[in-house]
Amino acid sequence: MVDAIISNWQQGIVLPLLVLALTLILGRILASRRQKPAGIALYIFAFALSLQLGLVVPLSQAAGYAESTWWKALTTVTIMSGALVLVQIVSFALYDNYLPLKRRVKVPRLMHDLTTVVVLIIVIATVMKVEFNLSLTTILTTSTILAAIIGLALQELLANLIAGIALQFEKPFQVGDWVNVDGKEGEVVEMSWRATRLLTLDGTTIVVPNGSIAKGQIVNYYAPNRAHALTATVGVEYGNPPNRVKACLQEAVQRCPLVLRAPAPQIRLVNYGDSSIVYEVRYWIEDRERLLDIKDAVMTAIWYGLRRERIGIPFPIRTVYMHPAKGTEERAQEHRENLAEMLTRVPLFEHLRPEELAALAGRAHLLHFGSGEAIVQSGATDTALYVIEKGTAGVEVTKNDQAFMLEVTLAAGDYFGEMALLTGEPRTATIRAREDLELVRIDKDDIAPILAANPQLILEMSRVLAQRQLHTRGFLDEQVVSVATEEEARTRAMKIMGAIRGFFALK
């Protein structure tokens, strides 16, 4: 008899300790997987269950203990805390693992909370009915005044909760979308049962109550897809034909890598202003979080594009300039002389007479390119030579279907595009500005009169082109300067001379 009692007491101690240890180990595993603390519900469940198991044996001799209020209360605590632990496990398995990883579905925090609330209501109703023979209807009808007080106190909270549930079912946005709600714009980073958190462009977090979102206007920039339009306006001088301006703006915007190629940018003339013709530029982007950078890139590209085409952006006010006494024609003459002096340093033009250099400088154009812009594209068929006046540029070539930058820097005095200018050959490389560039552009029509009047120049230019072409070929093929034989250079020069004559239709 005594041995049986001792055995029962030992069982009443060992079994609860074993259950307590196993429950806490389970909590540790769950916490490490979730990367969050297990929560107080697990510890309450572990101690309540262990306490019940430990008291079962010594109380088994006492009649009616299972009907006592304190035992029912302890059972209620055990069941409710156990239900919470079970919800955490199921929520982690379903919402944090299966749906995001297997189904690629992002589950907002609100669903976690709603699941917990629904399970708790069911468990409370069941426990009250089974253990205390009470129903929620009875409790609510006998506590009308208390329910009214609680309802008034939680009116705003309940409104946000209901609005959160409605937003979850309607799904006007989801986590990761970029939205504008009630005048507040940002990326949706969390949706809870009470509010939605937005991360703004400034890196700050805005907490917007769900009730305010449900009442206000919602703009989702990422629905039905991430592509959405931005607009910019620019005014240009009246003397420029609209079609020319539109083409310039179209090309400038398409140079920006973060602007989508499809849909293509749209340019519209929208207003005749007091001092300018106003154009609206509409373009599409996907990365709303880079909004400020994209706007900056587009407006910068527009400035450089208009500057290259000599299309002015007028001041919106009347401006009076005080110029030095030197006349406009004198300044133009000085500029032509500077260009002519710079062209003398270009080997291709070293055989030109002073009057020919002056004529060529008078026809040349000064262009501006911004850092990162491509001056010429590989494969393009334009016919112009460029001489760098200020800034530096890099050379990008394609070899074996792979583009790479050469370890070459073009600086002031360097030139490129001589084969396109004199023979019309397509570009063999892409030249890209490494910083803001000022270049002199010489077109086919600029040099054609000089070649027609002095055919001997074709032979001299052919020799220069042959040597430069062989030098470039050796660099691209072997990354070393190749030394061509005199015969090879002469043969190539004759071939180039024939191409020049054919291109300019000279006998």
Short mmCIF file of C-alpha atoms in Angstrom, two decimals:
data_model
loop_
_atom_site.label_atom_id
_atom_site.label_comp_id
_atom_site.label_asym_id
_atom_site.label_seq_id
_atom_site.Cartn_x
_atom_site.Cartn_y
_atom_site.Cartn_z
CA MET A 1 0.00 0.00 0.00
CA VAL A 2 2.74 2.40 1.03
CA ASP A 3 4.78 1.44 -2.05
CA ALA A 4 1.83 2.17 -4.32
CA ILE A 5 1.38 5.62 -2.79
CA ILE A 6 5.09 6.41 -3.22
CA SER A 7 4.95 5.20 -6.81
CA ASN A 8 1.95 7.41 -7.52
CA TRP A 9 3.71 10.45 -6.02
CA GLN A 10 6.82 9.73 -8.12
CA GLN A 11 4.64 9.45 -11.24
CA GLY A 12 2.98 12.73 -10.32
CA ILE A 13 6.38 14.46 -10.20
CA VAL A 14 8.30 12.83 -13.08
CA LEU A 15 5.52 13.04 -15.67
CA PRO A 16 4.86 16.80 -15.18
CA LEU A 17 8.59 17.59 -15.29
CA LEU A 18 8.96 15.53 -18.46
CA VAL A 19 5.98 17.30 -20.09
CA LEU A 20 7.36 20.69 -18.99
CA ALA A 21 10.78 19.93 -20.46
CA LEU A 22 9.38 18.66 -23.76
CA THR A 23 7.07 21.66 -24.11
CA LEU A 24 9.87 24.15 -23.48
CA ILE A 25 12.14 22.33 -25.97
CA LEU A 26 9.35 22.51 -28.55
CA GLY A 27 9.07 26.23 -27.87
CA ARG A 28 12.81 26.72 -28.36
CA ILE A 29 12.68 24.91 -31.72
CA LEU A 30 9.68 26.95 -32.85
CA ALA A 31 11.33 30.19 -31.76
CA SER A 32 14.55 29.38 -33.66
CA ARG A 33 12.60 28.55 -36.82
CA ARG A 34 10.43 31.69 -36.60
CA GLN A 35 13.38 33.82 -35.48
CA LYS A 36 11.05 35.28 -32.85
CA PRO A 37 10.56 34.60 -29.12
CA ALA A 38 8.14 31.78 -28.36
CA GLY A 39 5.82 34.09 -26.44
CA ILE A 40 4.22 33.95 -23.01
CA ALA A 41 1.39 31.66 -24.20
CA LEU A 42 3.82 28.73 -24.52
CA TYR A 43 5.15 29.14 -20.96
CA ILE A 44 1.64 29.49 -19.51
CA PHE A 45 0.57 26.35 -21.35
CA ALA A 46 3.67 24.43 -20.24
CA PHE A 47 3.27 25.27 -16.53
CA ALA A 48 -0.54 24.93 -16.49
CA LEU A 49 -0.44 21.51 -18.16
CA SER A 50 2.41 20.31 -15.92
CA LEU A 51 0.53 21.54 -12.84
CA GLN A 52 -2.61 19.68 -13.86
CA LEU A 53 -0.70 16.47 -14.55
CA GLY A 54 1.09 16.79 -11.24
CA LEU A 55 -2.16 17.31 -9.29
CA VAL A 56 -4.12 14.51 -10.94
CA VAL A 57 -2.48 11.74 -8.87
CA PRO A 58 -2.73 13.31 -5.39
CA LEU A 59 -6.25 14.58 -6.08
CA SER A 60 -7.46 11.28 -7.47
CA GLN A 61 -8.40 10.21 -3.94
CA ALA A 62 -10.52 13.34 -3.43
CA ALA A 63 -14.03 13.11 -4.78
CA GLY A 64 -15.48 15.92 -6.91
CA TYR A 65 -12.28 17.90 -7.48
CA ALA A 66 -12.95 17.96 -11.22
CA GLU A 67 -16.15 19.93 -10.57
CA SER A 68 -14.49 22.59 -8.44
CA THR A 69 -14.28 26.12 -9.83
CA TRP A 70 -10.53 26.45 -9.41
CA TRP A 71 -9.91 23.21 -11.33
CA LYS A 72 -12.18 24.38 -14.17
CA ALA A 73 -10.38 27.70 -14.24
CA LEU A 74 -7.01 25.92 -14.46
CA THR A 75 -8.37 23.72 -17.26
CA THR A 76 -9.59 26.83 -19.10
CA VAL A 77 -6.14 28.43 -18.87
CA THR A 78 -4.52 25.24 -20.17
CA ILE A 79 -6.89 24.91 -23.13
CA MET A 80 -6.75 28.58 -24.15
CA SER A 81 -2.94 28.82 -23.92
CA GLY A 82 -2.64 25.53 -25.77
CA ALA A 83 -4.91 26.84 -28.51
CA LEU A 84 -2.71 29.92 -28.88
CA VAL A 85 0.41 27.74 -29.17
CA LEU A 86 -1.31 25.59 -31.78
CA VAL A 87 -2.30 28.69 -33.75
CA GLN A 88 1.30 29.89 -33.71
CA ILE A 89 2.53 26.56 -35.08
CA VAL A 90 -0.12 26.37 -37.82
CA SER A 91 0.34 30.04 -38.70
CA PHE A 92 4.10 29.58 -39.02
CA ALA A 93 3.74 26.46 -41.16
CA LEU A 94 0.99 27.84 -43.43
CA TYR A 95 1.43 31.62 -43.61
CA ASP A 96 5.20 31.92 -43.18
CA ASN A 97 6.37 28.87 -45.13
CA TYR A 98 3.92 27.03 -47.38
CA LEU A 99 2.08 29.97 -48.99
CA PRO A 100 5.08 32.30 -49.49
CA LEU A 101 7.56 29.62 -50.57
CA LYS A 102 5.35 27.14 -52.45
CA ARG A 103 2.52 29.32 -53.74
CA ARG A 104 4.40 32.66 -53.98
CA VAL A 105 1.64 34.36 -51.97
CA LYS A 106 2.49 37.11 -49.48
CA VAL A 107 0.30 36.84 -46.39
CA PRO A 108 -0.19 40.14 -44.51
CA ARG A 109 0.08 40.32 -40.75
CA LEU A 110 -3.67 40.90 -40.57
CA MET A 111 -4.38 37.29 -41.54
CA HIS A 112 -2.22 36.02 -38.68
CA ASP A 113 -4.13 38.19 -36.22
CA LEU A 114 -7.56 37.32 -37.64
CA THR A 115 -6.81 33.61 -37.41
CA THR A 116 -5.78 34.01 -33.78
CA VAL A 117 -8.91 36.01 -32.92
CA VAL A 118 -11.27 33.53 -34.61
CA VAL A 119 -9.66 30.53 -32.90
CA LEU A 120 -9.79 32.25 -29.51
CA ILE A 121 -13.50 33.09 -29.90
CA ILE A 122 -14.27 29.47 -30.79
CA VAL A 123 -12.18 28.11 -27.91
CA ILE A 124 -13.68 30.55 -25.38
CA ALA A 125 -17.22 29.72 -26.48
CA THR A 126 -16.52 25.99 -26.28
CA VAL A 127 -14.82 26.13 -22.87
CA MET A 128 -17.54 28.33 -21.38
CA LYS A 129 -20.20 25.94 -22.61
CA VAL A 130 -18.46 22.73 -21.55
CA GLU A 131 -16.85 23.78 -18.27
CA PHE A 132 -19.25 26.43 -16.94
CA ASN A 133 -22.41 25.68 -18.93
CA LEU A 134 -22.48 29.28 -20.20
CA SER A 135 -22.90 30.67 -23.71
CA LEU A 136 -21.61 33.92 -25.16
CA THR A 137 -25.19 34.99 -25.88
CA THR A 138 -26.06 34.71 -22.20
CA ILE A 139 -22.97 36.67 -21.15
CA LEU A 140 -23.63 39.46 -23.65
CA THR A 141 -27.35 39.82 -22.86
CA THR A 142 -26.69 40.02 -19.13
CA SER A 143 -24.00 42.66 -19.61
CA THR A 144 -25.72 45.17 -21.86
CA ILE A 145 -24.39 48.23 -20.06
CA LEU A 146 -20.84 46.85 -19.99
CA ALA A 147 -21.06 45.98 -23.69
CA ALA A 148 -22.24 49.50 -24.51
CA ILE A 149 -19.37 51.06 -22.58
CA ILE A 150 -16.82 48.78 -24.23
CA GLY A 151 -18.36 49.41 -27.65
CA LEU A 152 -18.13 53.19 -27.29
CA ALA A 153 -14.58 53.01 -25.97
CA LEU A 154 -13.45 50.73 -28.78
CA GLN A 155 -15.48 52.36 -31.54
CA GLU A 156 -12.48 53.68 -33.46
CA LEU A 157 -10.52 50.50 -32.86
CA LEU A 158 -13.37 48.34 -34.16
CA ALA A 159 -13.81 50.60 -37.18
CA ASN A 160 -10.15 50.14 -38.07
CA LEU A 161 -10.45 46.39 -37.53
CA ILE A 162 -13.48 46.08 -39.81
CA ALA A 163 -11.81 48.29 -42.41
CA GLY A 164 -8.69 46.09 -42.23
CA ILE A 165 -10.82 43.00 -42.85
CA ALA A 166 -12.53 44.69 -45.81
CA LEU A 167 -9.16 45.74 -47.29
CA GLN A 168 -7.92 42.19 -46.92
CA PHE A 169 -10.86 40.77 -48.89
CA GLU A 170 -10.92 43.49 -51.56
CA LYS A 171 -7.10 43.55 -51.91
CA PRO A 172 -6.67 47.05 -53.38
CA PHE A 173 -2.97 46.64 -52.58
CA GLN A 174 -0.56 44.19 -50.99
CA VAL A 175 2.77 44.25 -49.23
CA GLY A 176 5.42 45.55 -51.63
CA ASP A 177 3.08 47.78 -53.65
CA TRP A 178 3.73 51.50 -53.95
CA VAL A 179 0.55 53.42 -53.08
CA ASN A 180 -0.85 56.85 -52.33
CA VAL A 181 -3.51 56.72 -49.63
CA ASP A 182 -5.18 59.77 -48.19
CA GLY A 183 -2.45 61.96 -49.69
CA LYS A 184 0.39 59.89 -48.19
CA GLU A 185 2.67 58.03 -50.58
CA GLY A 186 5.01 55.14 -49.87
CA GLU A 187 5.71 51.42 -50.16
CA VAL A 188 3.41 49.08 -48.22
CA VAL A 189 5.65 47.26 -45.74
CA GLU A 190 3.05 45.85 -43.32
CA MET A 191 -0.73 45.44 -43.04
CA SER A 192 -1.98 44.82 -39.50
CA TRP A 193 -5.48 44.56 -38.04
CA ARG A 194 -5.46 48.25 -37.07
CA ALA A 195 -3.25 50.12 -39.55
CA THR A 196 -1.05 49.96 -42.65
CA ARG A 197 2.60 50.98 -42.54
CA LEU A 198 4.14 52.89 -45.47
CA LEU A 199 7.83 53.51 -46.13
CA THR A 200 8.26 56.87 -47.89
CA LEU A 201 10.93 58.12 -50.29
CA ASP A 202 12.52 59.94 -47.33
CA GLY A 203 13.02 56.63 -45.52
CA THR A 204 10.43 57.44 -42.86
CA THR A 205 7.56 55.21 -41.79
CA ILE A 206 3.95 56.44 -41.88
CA VAL A 207 1.26 54.53 -39.96
CA VAL A 208 -2.13 55.08 -41.62
CA PRO A 209 -5.24 53.74 -39.78
CA ASN A 210 -7.21 51.30 -41.90
CA GLY A 211 -10.36 53.35 -41.30
CA SER A 212 -8.78 56.36 -43.01
CA ILE A 213 -7.66 54.21 -45.94
CA ALA A 214 -11.16 52.76 -46.40
CA LYS A 215 -12.72 56.24 -46.44
CA GLY A 216 -10.13 57.90 -48.71
CA GLN A 217 -8.92 57.47 -52.27
CA ILE A 218 -6.37 54.74 -52.94
CA VAL A 219 -3.88 55.01 -55.81
CA ASN A 220 -1.89 51.83 -56.44
CA TYR A 221 1.02 52.53 -58.79
CA TYR A 222 1.79 48.82 -59.13
CA ALA A 223 -1.68 47.66 -60.24
CA PRO A 224 -2.59 46.10 -62.61
CA ASN A 225 1.18 46.02 -63.30
CA ARG A 226 4.25 47.94 -62.16
CA ALA A 227 4.44 50.16 -65.27
CA HIS A 228 3.02 53.63 -64.64
CA ALA A 229 3.48 57.03 -66.24
CA LEU A 230 5.19 60.20 -65.08
CA THR A 231 4.93 63.59 -66.75
CA ALA A 232 7.32 66.49 -67.13
CA THR A 233 6.79 69.85 -68.80
CA VAL A 234 9.37 71.92 -70.61
CA GLY A 235 9.12 75.22 -72.47
CA VAL A 236 11.17 75.98 -75.56
CA GLU A 237 11.63 79.03 -77.76
CA TYR A 238 8.97 79.87 -80.33
CA GLY A 239 11.31 79.69 -83.32
CA ASN A 240 11.69 75.89 -83.21
CA PRO A 241 9.38 73.66 -85.31
CA PRO A 242 7.23 71.42 -83.06
CA ASN A 243 8.11 68.18 -84.87
CA ARG A 244 11.83 68.89 -84.44
CA VAL A 245 11.34 69.59 -80.73
CA LYS A 246 9.26 66.44 -80.27
CA ALA A 247 11.90 64.28 -81.95
CA CYS A 248 14.61 65.82 -79.75
CA LEU A 249 12.64 65.26 -76.54
CA GLN A 250 11.77 61.68 -77.58
CA GLU A 251 15.41 60.82 -78.17
CA ALA A 252 16.55 62.48 -74.93
CA VAL A 253 14.06 60.59 -72.74
CA GLN A 254 14.82 57.25 -74.39
CA ARG A 255 18.48 57.67 -73.41
CA CYS A 256 17.56 57.19 -69.73
CA PRO A 257 18.06 53.51 -68.78
CA LEU A 258 15.33 53.46 -66.10
CA VAL A 259 12.65 54.69 -68.53
CA LEU A 260 10.72 51.86 -70.19
CA ARG A 261 11.06 51.41 -73.94
CA ALA A 262 7.49 50.09 -74.15
CA PRO A 263 5.20 51.94 -73.86
CA ALA A 264 7.26 54.51 -75.73
CA PRO A 265 7.49 58.06 -74.33
CA GLN A 266 4.77 60.43 -75.58
CA ILE A 267 5.49 64.08 -76.41
CA ARG A 268 2.61 66.55 -76.77
CA LEU A 269 2.43 70.29 -77.39
CA VAL A 270 0.08 71.52 -74.66
CA ASN A 271 0.26 75.30 -74.49
CA TYR A 272 1.48 78.50 -76.11
CA GLY A 273 2.90 80.38 -73.15
CA ASP A 274 3.93 83.99 -72.77
CA SER A 275 7.60 83.29 -73.44
CA SER A 276 7.70 79.68 -74.66
CA ILE A 277 5.87 76.80 -76.29
CA VAL A 278 5.11 74.26 -73.55
CA TYR A 279 5.49 70.53 -74.19
CA GLU A 280 4.35 67.67 -71.98
CA VAL A 281 6.63 64.64 -71.79
CA ARG A 282 4.94 61.44 -70.62
CA TYR A 283 7.13 58.41 -69.92
CA TRP A 284 6.71 55.08 -68.12
CA ILE A 285 8.70 53.60 -65.25
CA GLU A 286 8.54 50.53 -62.98
CA ASP A 287 10.75 51.42 -60.01
CA ARG A 288 8.69 53.94 -58.05
CA GLU A 289 11.20 53.82 -55.20
CA ARG A 290 13.74 55.48 -57.55
CA LEU A 291 11.29 58.23 -58.50
CA LEU A 292 13.58 61.15 -57.66
CA ASP A 293 16.59 59.67 -59.46
CA ILE A 294 14.52 58.96 -62.58
CA LYS A 295 13.05 62.46 -62.68
CA ASP A 296 16.53 63.92 -62.31
CA ALA A 297 17.91 61.73 -65.11
CA VAL A 298 15.06 62.63 -67.48
CA MET A 299 15.26 66.39 -66.90
CA THR A 300 19.06 66.30 -67.22
CA ALA A 301 18.85 64.35 -70.49
CA ILE A 302 16.28 66.85 -71.82
CA TRP A 303 18.60 69.79 -71.08
CA TYR A 304 21.54 68.21 -72.87
CA GLY A 305 19.38 67.04 -75.78
CA LEU A 306 17.94 70.52 -76.36
CA ARG A 307 21.37 72.09 -75.98
CA ARG A 308 22.86 69.81 -78.65
CA GLU A 309 20.11 70.72 -81.10
CA ARG A 310 20.53 74.41 -80.20
CA ILE A 311 16.93 74.62 -79.01
CA GLY A 312 16.74 77.26 -76.30
CA ILE A 313 14.81 77.11 -73.01
CA PRO A 314 13.75 80.73 -72.52
CA PHE A 315 13.59 82.59 -69.26
CA PRO A 316 10.02 83.11 -68.02
CA ILE A 317 10.76 86.78 -67.38
CA ARG A 318 12.16 89.66 -69.41
CA THR A 319 15.93 89.61 -68.99
CA VAL A 320 18.36 92.35 -70.01
CA TYR A 321 21.96 91.29 -70.72
CA MET A 322 24.89 93.71 -70.60
CA HIS A 323 27.46 92.48 -73.14
CA PRO A 324 31.01 93.71 -73.60
CA ALA A 325 31.65 96.19 -76.36
CA LYS A 326 32.92 93.41 -78.63
CA GLY A 327 30.35 92.76 -81.37
CA THR A 328 28.59 89.53 -82.16
CA GLU A 329 30.48 89.06 -85.41
CA GLU A 330 33.81 89.55 -83.66
CA ARG A 331 32.96 86.91 -81.08
CA ALA A 332 31.86 84.51 -83.82
CA GLN A 333 35.11 85.12 -85.70
CA GLU A 334 37.13 84.44 -82.55
CA HIS A 335 35.22 81.21 -82.02
CA ARG A 336 35.90 80.09 -85.61
CA GLU A 337 39.59 80.85 -85.20
CA ASN A 338 39.73 78.76 -82.02
CA LEU A 339 38.02 75.87 -83.80
CA ALA A 340 40.36 76.16 -86.77
CA GLU A 341 43.37 76.10 -84.45
CA MET A 342 42.04 72.98 -82.73
CA LEU A 343 41.39 71.25 -86.07
CA THR A 344 45.04 71.75 -87.06
CA ARG A 345 45.94 69.26 -84.32
CA VAL A 346 43.79 66.56 -85.96
CA PRO A 347 46.05 64.44 -88.23
CA LEU A 348 43.20 63.96 -90.71
CA PHE A 349 43.13 67.72 -91.44
CA GLU A 350 46.84 68.51 -91.25
CA HIS A 351 47.09 68.93 -95.04
CA LEU A 352 44.27 71.48 -95.23
CA ARG A 353 45.20 75.02 -96.15
CA PRO A 354 44.38 77.81 -93.62
CA GLU A 355 41.42 79.03 -95.67
CA GLU A 356 40.07 75.46 -95.88
CA LEU A 357 40.42 75.01 -92.12
CA ALA A 358 38.61 78.30 -91.57
CA ALA A 359 35.81 77.23 -93.89
CA LEU A 360 35.51 73.88 -92.13
CA ALA A 361 35.48 75.55 -88.70
CA GLY A 362 32.74 77.88 -89.88
CA ARG A 363 30.51 74.95 -90.80
CA ALA A 364 31.24 72.81 -87.71
CA HIS A 365 28.83 72.54 -84.76
CA LEU A 366 29.60 72.60 -81.03
CA LEU A 367 27.61 69.98 -79.07
CA HIS A 368 27.23 69.15 -75.38
CA PHE A 369 26.78 65.65 -73.95
CA GLY A 370 26.14 64.70 -70.35
CA SER A 371 28.05 62.09 -68.34
CA GLY A 372 26.97 58.57 -69.30
CA GLU A 373 25.36 59.55 -72.61
CA ALA A 374 26.29 57.72 -75.81
CA ILE A 375 27.63 60.06 -78.49
CA VAL A 376 27.57 57.38 -81.19
CA GLN A 377 26.16 53.85 -81.11
CA SER A 378 27.81 50.77 -82.55
CA GLY A 379 26.18 49.88 -85.87
CA ALA A 380 24.75 53.38 -86.46
CA THR A 381 25.01 54.79 -89.99
CA ASP A 382 25.28 58.52 -89.33
CA THR A 383 28.08 60.38 -91.15
CA ALA A 384 29.83 62.69 -88.71
CA LEU A 385 33.25 63.09 -87.15
CA TYR A 386 33.63 64.33 -83.57
CA VAL A 387 36.57 66.19 -82.02
CA ILE A 388 36.64 66.45 -78.24
CA GLU A 389 37.13 70.00 -77.00
CA LYS A 390 36.54 69.42 -73.27
CA GLY A 391 35.94 66.34 -71.13
CA THR A 392 36.68 62.63 -71.59
CA ALA A 393 34.93 59.65 -73.18
CA GLY A 394 35.27 55.86 -73.18
CA VAL A 395 35.11 53.24 -75.94
CA GLU A 396 32.67 50.33 -75.74
CA VAL A 397 32.98 47.49 -78.27
CA THR A 398 31.15 44.22 -78.87
CA LYS A 399 33.17 41.05 -79.26
CA ASN A 400 31.68 37.55 -79.40
CA ASP A 401 28.22 39.06 -78.71
CA GLN A 402 29.48 40.57 -75.46
CA ALA A 403 29.91 44.31 -74.85
CA PHE A 404 32.89 45.53 -72.84
CA MET A 405 34.71 48.79 -72.20
CA LEU A 406 38.22 49.20 -73.54
CA GLU A 407 40.92 50.62 -71.32
CA VAL A 408 41.02 53.70 -73.54
CA THR A 409 40.23 57.28 -72.59
CA LEU A 410 39.51 59.85 -75.25
CA ALA A 411 40.36 63.37 -74.07
CA ALA A 412 40.59 66.91 -75.44
CA GLY A 413 42.05 66.89 -78.98
CA ASP A 414 41.09 63.25 -79.69
CA TYR A 415 38.68 62.51 -82.49
CA PHE A 416 36.52 59.59 -83.70
CA GLY A 417 34.14 58.81 -86.56
CA GLU A 418 36.54 59.51 -89.45
CA MET A 419 35.47 56.40 -91.42
CA ALA A 420 31.80 57.30 -91.05
CA LEU A 421 32.53 60.86 -92.20
CA LEU A 422 34.53 59.95 -95.31
CA THR A 423 33.20 56.52 -96.36
CA GLY A 424 29.79 56.18 -94.69
CA GLU A 425 30.79 52.94 -92.92
CA PRO A 426 28.65 51.98 -89.89
CA ARG A 427 30.05 52.70 -86.44
CA THR A 428 32.26 49.91 -85.09
CA ALA A 429 32.12 51.02 -81.45
CA THR A 430 30.00 52.94 -78.99
CA ILE A 431 31.56 56.11 -77.61
CA ARG A 432 30.16 57.10 -74.20
CA ALA A 433 30.83 60.28 -72.21
CA ARG A 434 32.62 59.68 -68.91
CA GLU A 435 31.95 63.27 -67.84
CA ASP A 436 30.27 66.30 -69.38
CA LEU A 437 31.62 66.70 -72.90
CA GLU A 438 31.98 69.51 -75.39
CA LEU A 439 32.54 68.24 -78.92
CA VAL A 440 32.93 69.70 -82.38
CA ARG A 441 30.84 67.84 -84.96
CA ILE A 442 31.79 67.84 -88.64
CA ASP A 443 29.28 66.35 -91.09
CA LYS A 444 29.70 65.00 -94.58
CA ASP A 445 28.15 68.15 -96.05
CA ASP A 446 30.69 70.28 -94.17
CA ILE A 447 33.74 68.70 -95.81
CA ALA A 448 32.26 67.81 -99.20
CA PRO A 449 33.01 71.25 -100.79
CA ILE A 450 36.63 71.08 -99.64
CA LEU A 451 37.18 67.61 -101.14
CA ALA A 452 35.51 68.64 -104.38
CA ALA A 453 37.77 71.69 -104.72
CA ASN A 454 40.96 69.85 -103.71
CA PRO A 455 40.87 66.16 -104.81
CA GLN A 456 44.53 65.69 -103.77
CA LEU A 457 43.36 65.74 -100.14
CA ILE A 458 41.62 62.42 -100.68
CA LEU A 459 44.94 60.61 -101.11
CA GLU A 460 46.45 62.22 -98.00
CA MET A 461 43.38 61.48 -95.91
CA SER A 462 43.29 57.88 -97.19
CA ARG A 463 46.84 57.33 -95.93
CA VAL A 464 45.98 58.71 -92.50
CA LEU A 465 42.85 56.59 -92.34
CA ALA A 466 44.74 53.45 -93.38
CA GLN A 467 47.36 53.87 -90.66
CA ARG A 468 44.72 54.65 -88.02
CA GLN A 469 42.58 51.73 -89.11
CA LEU A 470 45.46 49.28 -88.90
CA HIS A 471 46.38 50.66 -85.47
CA THR A 472 42.80 50.23 -84.25
CA ARG A 473 42.53 46.73 -85.71
CA GLY A 474 45.68 45.61 -83.94
CA PHE A 475 44.48 47.04 -80.66
CA LEU A 476 41.08 45.35 -80.83
CA ASP A 477 42.42 41.99 -81.95
CA GLU A 478 45.55 41.70 -79.84
CA GLN A 479 45.41 44.59 -77.36
CA VAL A 480 48.80 45.69 -78.79
CA VAL A 481 49.74 48.15 -81.51
CA SER A 482 50.25 46.23 -84.74
CA VAL A 483 53.00 47.23 -87.11
CA ALA A 484 51.69 47.02 -90.67
CA THR A 485 53.94 46.58 -93.66
CA GLU A 486 54.26 49.44 -96.12
CA GLU A 487 52.56 47.38 -98.81
CA GLU A 488 49.61 46.54 -96.59
CA ALA A 489 49.17 50.19 -95.65
CA ARG A 490 49.35 51.28 -99.30
CA THR A 491 46.79 48.68 -100.37
CA ARG A 492 44.41 49.68 -97.63
CA ALA A 493 44.87 53.38 -98.43
CA MET A 494 43.96 52.80 -102.07
CA LYS A 495 40.87 50.87 -101.05
CA ILE A 496 39.81 53.66 -98.69
CA MET A 497 40.43 56.29 -101.36
CA GLY A 498 38.10 54.46 -103.70
CA ALA A 499 35.45 54.31 -100.98
CA ILE A 500 35.78 58.07 -100.35
CA ARG A 501 35.43 58.91 -104.03
CA GLY A 502 32.39 56.70 -104.32
CA PHE A 503 30.81 58.10 -101.17
CA PHE A 504 31.25 61.72 -102.29
CA ALA A 505 30.54 60.89 -105.96
CA LEU A 506 33.92 62.27 -107.09
CA LYS A 507 35.77 61.16 -110.20
#
